[in-house]
Amino acid sequence: MSGILVYALHYEGAFNKNSLGAVSEGARLAGELGGECHVLVLGDRAGLPDDLCASLGRYGAAKVFRVEGPEGLAQPVVDAMAKIIADDGLGYALFGGGLLGFEIGAGLTARLDAGVCMEVTSVRVEDGKLVSERPILGDSSVSDVHYRAGVGVIIGRLNAFEVKEGGEGTAAVEDLAVEFAPHSLKATMVSRGEQRGAEVNIEDASILIAGGRGLGKAEGFEALEDLAGALGGAVAATRAVVDAGWYSYSAQIGQTGKTVSPKLYLAAGISGAIQHKVGMMSSENIVAINKDANAPIFEFSDLGIVGDLNKIVPKLTEAVKARKGG
Ligand SMILES: Cc1cc2nc3c(=O)[nH]c(=O)nc-3n(C[C@H](O)[C@H](O)[C@H](O)COP(=O)(O)OP(=O)(O)OC[C@H]3O[C@@H](n4cnc5c(N)ncnc54)[C@H](O)[C@@H]3O)c2cc1C
């Protein structure tokens, strides 16, 4: 029961960052347990070529089960995962989160009568078993969740697991025939799309320029869009400003928004409330601009700039453009 099964979602010929994070985490944990990380991919066979599936080996997957079936629906994935877990005697199923991850994880839990923990931000091995860490009480505390049932289901918070590309590994790809339950095929995918910002999906962006109430008004975001454009990044926001209608809800970072982990997170006019912090604290480099030297955001920033963002942001944009020769 030391093996881990991860479901990897693919879209337009690639796996999303959230799924790759789950595969990396599954491989790390399986290694510590003395087992292997196996991955399920499900969809139209033509959209899942050998090299794409085998590439999951670079993130630590030992074996990839390729199942032909309807894409983007939860129940067929539940059928396939339940079969693989039973056939191979795997101990855990791990998901990166997101709406589909939640739906599949819940369905699998019911099907296997498993133990489940969701919104997990970290997992560790203790006495040969996995323990999930889940923030509680508005993220002010963390609870440890142990699994008593035979199979444990772990549903991560979106993008909580770090993508770790470990070199040249290739995973063995095995085609698996799964007989779907009649009810699993009763839903059909009508259309599919991804919510995107101007050009980049904020969950995949490696540079995020985030704005808060310190911008003063909706138009304040124009300066952030200029800076994001110059740096090749995307714009994000706090709940305070999306609630005020200054920016789109799809850009909200935090407890009730998205979780991101870009290489650079620049926070302009953001106080650093705990509910915002939980969505961006795993960013590699945090830079904050705030006119209040005592703003909480400076407590977890790598670089803090005390000053008026209206003066600093345009100067930064100018400097970036000048450096890039435009
Ligand atoms: C249940 C719950 C869930 C929540 N979920 C979320 C969530 O998902 N995401 C989220 O972001 N929040 C969330 N919140 C809200 C959160 O508590 C804060 O209210 C919010 O993050 C504050 O947003 P802000 O930093 O933009 O505004 P403020 O806290 O008002 O901070 C504005 C900052 O701008 C600075 N400033 C002002 N003018 C300038 C200037 N000219 N130049 C530089 N700096 C300036 C100020 O000094 C201040 O620090 C949640 C709250 C609750 C209760």
XYZ file of C-alpha atoms and ligand atoms in Angstrom:
379
model
C 0.000 0.000 0.000
C 2.953 2.301 -0.538
C 2.124 3.304 -4.103
C 0.405 6.563 -5.031
C -1.926 7.216 -7.962
C -2.172 10.719 -9.401
C -4.630 11.942 -12.020
C -3.037 14.293 -14.553
C -5.286 16.605 -16.531
C -4.137 17.507 -20.027
C -5.355 20.291 -22.229
C -4.291 21.189 -25.751
C -1.352 18.785 -25.747
C 0.115 19.671 -22.356
C -0.365 18.890 -18.690
C -1.249 21.840 -16.515
C 1.070 23.109 -13.788
C -1.282 21.920 -11.063
C -1.180 18.327 -12.354
C 2.602 18.384 -12.769
C 2.897 19.627 -9.170
C 0.731 16.698 -8.033
C 2.870 14.202 -9.989
C 6.077 15.680 -8.493
C 4.622 15.513 -4.991
C 3.266 11.994 -5.554
C 6.695 10.832 -6.721
C 8.454 12.406 -3.728
C 6.046 10.823 -1.259
C 5.974 7.425 -2.975
C 9.777 7.415 -2.884
C 9.755 8.081 0.859
C 7.176 5.322 1.357
C 9.232 2.894 -0.705
C 6.677 2.658 -3.528
C 6.042 4.157 -6.955
C 4.008 7.040 -8.312
C 1.606 5.960 -11.050
C -0.348 8.436 -13.116
C -3.688 8.150 -14.885
C -4.332 10.088 -18.075
C -7.720 9.782 -19.699
C -9.057 11.095 -22.958
C -9.055 10.694 -26.688
C -6.159 8.374 -27.631
C -5.004 10.708 -30.423
C -4.558 13.547 -27.942
C -2.356 11.414 -25.683
C 0.694 10.376 -27.727
C 3.375 8.140 -26.214
C 5.957 10.915 -25.816
C 3.515 13.202 -23.996
C 2.548 10.435 -21.540
C 6.134 9.227 -21.079
C 7.266 12.816 -20.360
C 5.580 12.533 -16.965
C 8.622 10.456 -16.012
C 10.555 13.724 -15.843
C 8.421 14.626 -12.835
C 8.949 11.257 -11.188
C 6.103 9.090 -12.532
C 7.150 5.448 -12.851
C 4.151 4.320 -14.879
C 1.408 6.099 -16.821
C -1.922 4.389 -17.413
C -3.503 5.699 -20.594
C -7.253 5.175 -20.703
C -9.414 5.987 -23.695
C -12.549 7.776 -22.581
C -14.497 11.028 -22.469
C -12.301 13.960 -21.456
C -12.968 16.409 -18.669
C -15.676 14.419 -16.870
C -15.258 13.224 -13.300
C -17.029 9.857 -13.208
C -15.034 8.055 -15.936
C -11.864 9.090 -14.084
C -13.335 7.728 -10.834
C -14.034 4.390 -12.584
C -10.486 4.197 -13.938
C -8.797 5.230 -10.688
C -10.866 2.785 -8.617
C -9.832 -0.029 -10.973
C -6.116 0.839 -10.917
C -6.049 1.229 -7.134
C -7.778 -2.143 -6.667
C -5.687 -3.970 -9.311
C -2.327 -2.595 -8.156
C -3.045 -2.365 -4.438
C -2.095 1.327 -4.241
C -2.422 3.089 -0.911
C -3.194 6.685 -1.858
C -4.758 8.859 -4.546
C -3.459 12.389 -4.874
C -4.960 15.375 -6.722
C -3.606 18.847 -7.300
C -6.994 20.419 -6.546
C -9.110 22.568 -8.803
C -12.788 21.966 -9.471
C -12.297 18.704 -11.363
C -9.851 17.400 -8.743
C -12.397 18.081 -6.015
C -15.156 16.346 -7.937
C -13.090 13.270 -8.810
C -11.592 13.072 -5.319
C -15.032 13.182 -3.708
C -16.388 10.533 -6.107
C -13.399 8.259 -5.547
C -13.685 8.635 -1.778
C -17.327 7.551 -1.886
C -16.575 4.681 -4.275
C -13.722 3.273 -2.161
C -15.101 4.246 1.229
C -11.745 5.956 1.653
C -10.500 8.625 4.018
C -10.204 12.066 2.446
C -8.599 15.388 3.246
C -8.952 18.393 0.974
C -7.353 21.835 0.683
C -4.099 20.130 1.647
C -1.043 22.385 1.481
C 1.620 19.897 2.520
C 2.019 16.134 3.012
C 4.613 14.249 5.033
C 5.490 10.653 5.811
C 5.172 9.542 9.421
C 5.576 5.953 10.613
C 5.333 4.710 7.039
C 2.029 6.510 6.364
C 1.037 9.825 4.859
C -0.133 12.706 7.001
C -1.879 15.618 5.277
C -1.501 19.145 6.563
C -4.565 21.276 6.111
C -4.903 24.949 7.097
C -7.946 25.629 9.298
C -9.635 28.535 11.119
C -9.174 31.003 8.272
C -5.683 29.636 7.662
C -4.479 30.804 11.066
C -3.643 27.237 12.106
C -2.710 23.926 10.486
C -4.263 20.557 11.321
C -2.623 17.163 10.763
C -4.921 14.614 9.143
C -4.062 10.901 9.463
C -5.743 8.210 7.361
C -7.346 5.240 9.099
C -9.102 3.733 6.069
C -7.380 1.371 3.633
C -7.014 3.998 0.929
C -6.276 7.659 1.605
C -7.395 10.439 -0.759
C -5.435 13.685 -0.736
C -6.810 16.723 -2.546
C -4.334 19.563 -2.606
C -5.061 23.238 -2.627
C -4.712 24.493 -6.186
C -1.014 24.845 -7.111
C 0.096 24.054 -3.551
C 2.458 21.320 -4.753
C 5.685 22.462 -6.333
C 6.525 21.260 -9.846
C 9.887 19.477 -9.703
C 11.363 18.447 -12.997
C 13.900 15.799 -12.155
C 15.799 15.243 -15.412
C 15.536 12.786 -18.236
C 13.259 10.118 -16.758
C 10.627 8.495 -18.935
C 7.591 6.717 -17.573
C 6.390 3.351 -18.868
C 3.110 3.888 -20.724
C 0.435 1.210 -20.420
C -2.876 1.257 -22.277
C -5.647 0.184 -19.978
C -9.191 -0.764 -20.956
C -11.755 0.371 -18.415
C -15.401 -0.548 -18.430
C -17.185 2.622 -17.410
C -20.279 2.422 -15.216
C -23.461 3.280 -17.163
C -24.024 6.430 -15.053
C -20.474 7.613 -15.775
C -21.305 8.111 -19.437
C -24.549 9.988 -18.933
C -22.900 13.403 -18.882
C -21.299 14.878 -21.975
C -18.828 17.706 -22.341
C -20.563 20.468 -24.247
C -17.703 22.930 -24.445
C -14.504 23.672 -22.669
C -12.373 26.765 -22.135
C -9.850 28.257 -19.785
C -10.282 31.532 -17.979
C -7.378 33.688 -18.963
C -6.150 37.143 -18.139
C -4.953 39.485 -20.857
C -2.559 36.922 -22.272
C -1.502 34.574 -19.524
C -3.325 32.325 -17.083
C -2.339 33.702 -13.652
C -1.940 30.207 -12.213
C 0.700 29.402 -14.835
C 2.373 32.833 -15.032
C 5.926 33.007 -13.755
C 5.641 36.750 -13.100
C 2.631 38.277 -11.371
C 2.032 41.961 -10.729
C -0.688 42.157 -8.101
C -2.676 45.226 -7.131
C -4.643 46.106 -4.023
C -6.755 48.914 -2.615
C -3.679 51.140 -2.561
C -4.211 51.628 -6.292
C -7.021 54.003 -5.330
C -9.308 53.266 -8.272
C -9.955 50.762 -11.056
C -7.870 52.810 -13.505
C -4.871 52.231 -11.238
C -4.602 48.769 -12.775
C -3.548 50.265 -16.112
C -0.077 51.010 -14.720
C 0.172 47.405 -13.460
C -0.851 46.063 -16.856
C 1.909 48.167 -18.440
C 4.482 46.751 -16.024
C 3.205 43.187 -16.476
C 3.337 43.670 -20.251
C 6.928 44.911 -20.087
C 7.971 41.955 -17.929
C 5.946 39.332 -19.810
C 3.783 38.599 -16.779
C 0.131 38.779 -15.757
C -1.906 40.921 -13.392
C -3.466 39.639 -10.172
C -5.555 41.296 -7.467
C -6.743 41.198 -3.866
C -10.281 40.423 -2.884
C -10.823 44.005 -1.710
C -10.395 45.316 -5.250
C -12.318 42.586 -7.066
C -15.169 43.066 -4.595
C -15.028 46.778 -5.433
C -15.382 45.887 -9.116
C -11.944 47.282 -10.023
C -10.682 44.031 -11.530
C -11.894 40.605 -12.596
C -12.709 37.912 -10.023
C -10.637 35.468 -12.069
C -7.532 37.418 -10.970
C -8.210 37.160 -7.234
C -5.450 35.596 -5.152
C -6.020 34.214 -1.697
C -8.108 32.034 0.551
C -11.243 32.519 -1.499
C -9.358 33.067 -4.743
C -6.497 31.336 -6.483
C -3.246 29.940 -5.131
C -0.177 30.877 -7.141
C 3.545 30.223 -6.934
C 5.264 32.388 -9.555
C 8.980 33.152 -9.684
C 8.188 36.815 -8.983
C 5.176 38.221 -7.137
C 5.135 41.995 -7.038
C 2.491 43.353 -4.680
C 1.536 46.991 -5.183
C -0.692 48.657 -2.595
C -1.494 45.394 -0.843
C -1.504 45.262 2.954
C -0.712 41.532 3.219
C -3.769 40.196 5.064
C -3.532 36.517 6.018
C -6.334 35.641 3.577
C -4.270 37.117 0.750
C -0.972 35.730 1.995
C -2.139 32.090 1.882
C -2.652 32.369 -1.862
C 0.795 33.722 -2.730
C 3.195 32.827 0.050
C 4.840 30.046 -1.926
C 6.007 32.555 -4.577
C 9.764 32.334 -5.086
C 10.474 36.061 -4.778
C 8.070 38.525 -3.201
C 8.518 42.233 -3.802
C 6.167 44.691 -2.099
C 5.529 48.366 -2.696
C 3.598 50.022 0.104
C 3.607 53.545 1.487
C 3.171 52.238 5.028
C 6.493 50.938 6.400
C 4.554 48.887 8.967
C 2.341 47.071 6.429
C 2.220 43.326 7.246
C 3.276 42.424 3.688
C 6.813 43.543 4.481
C 7.055 40.752 7.083
C 7.101 38.116 4.332
C 8.616 40.043 1.417
C 12.090 39.390 0.051
C 12.329 43.013 -1.027
C 10.245 45.846 0.387
C 9.924 49.287 -1.165
C 8.362 51.936 1.058
C 6.821 54.592 -1.128
C 3.985 55.704 -3.360
C 3.188 53.094 -6.001
C 1.951 55.827 -8.340
C 5.514 57.081 -8.589
C 7.375 53.772 -8.352
C 5.414 51.528 -10.749
C 5.727 53.781 -13.861
C 9.456 54.226 -13.146
C 9.887 50.461 -12.891
C 8.077 49.968 -16.194
C 10.258 52.591 -17.842
C 13.409 50.944 -16.470
C 12.329 47.461 -17.643
C 11.496 48.769 -21.121
C 14.790 50.655 -21.338
C 16.699 47.544 -20.311
C 14.879 45.467 -22.889
C 15.734 48.058 -25.472
C 12.225 49.279 -26.097
C -13.344 34.866 4.904
C -12.472 35.860 4.199
C -11.867 35.487 3.023
C -11.027 36.379 2.349
N -10.429 35.970 1.195
C -9.548 36.820 0.603
C -8.829 36.411 -0.568
O -9.013 35.314 -1.115
N -7.943 37.290 -1.097
C -7.694 38.527 -0.555
O -6.862 39.257 -1.108
N -8.380 38.923 0.531
C -9.300 38.120 1.113
N -9.995 38.567 2.201
C -9.872 39.993 2.554
C -8.630 40.303 3.379
O -8.916 40.117 4.750
C -8.211 41.778 3.190
O -9.292 42.604 3.508
C -7.772 42.115 1.767
O -6.789 41.186 1.313
C -7.166 43.495 1.747
O -6.911 43.885 0.429
P -5.850 45.016 0.103
O -4.516 44.619 0.606
O -6.017 45.338 -1.336
O -6.422 46.303 0.883
P -5.976 46.989 2.214
O -5.878 46.054 3.335
O -6.882 48.170 2.379
O -4.486 47.512 1.918
C -4.181 48.539 1.033
C -2.682 48.861 1.222
O -2.284 49.809 0.248
C -1.343 50.696 0.844
N -1.376 51.926 0.056
C -2.357 52.859 -0.019
N -2.036 53.821 -0.902
C -0.808 53.493 -1.399
C 0.053 54.095 -2.335
N -0.279 55.224 -2.982
N 1.236 53.497 -2.591
C 1.605 52.346 -1.960
N 0.798 51.730 -1.052
C -0.380 52.308 -0.781
C -1.818 50.841 2.258
O -0.761 51.240 3.104
C -2.345 49.438 2.583
O -1.337 48.654 3.197
C -10.822 37.688 2.875
C -11.443 38.056 4.068
C -12.248 37.165 4.721
C -12.888 37.594 6.007
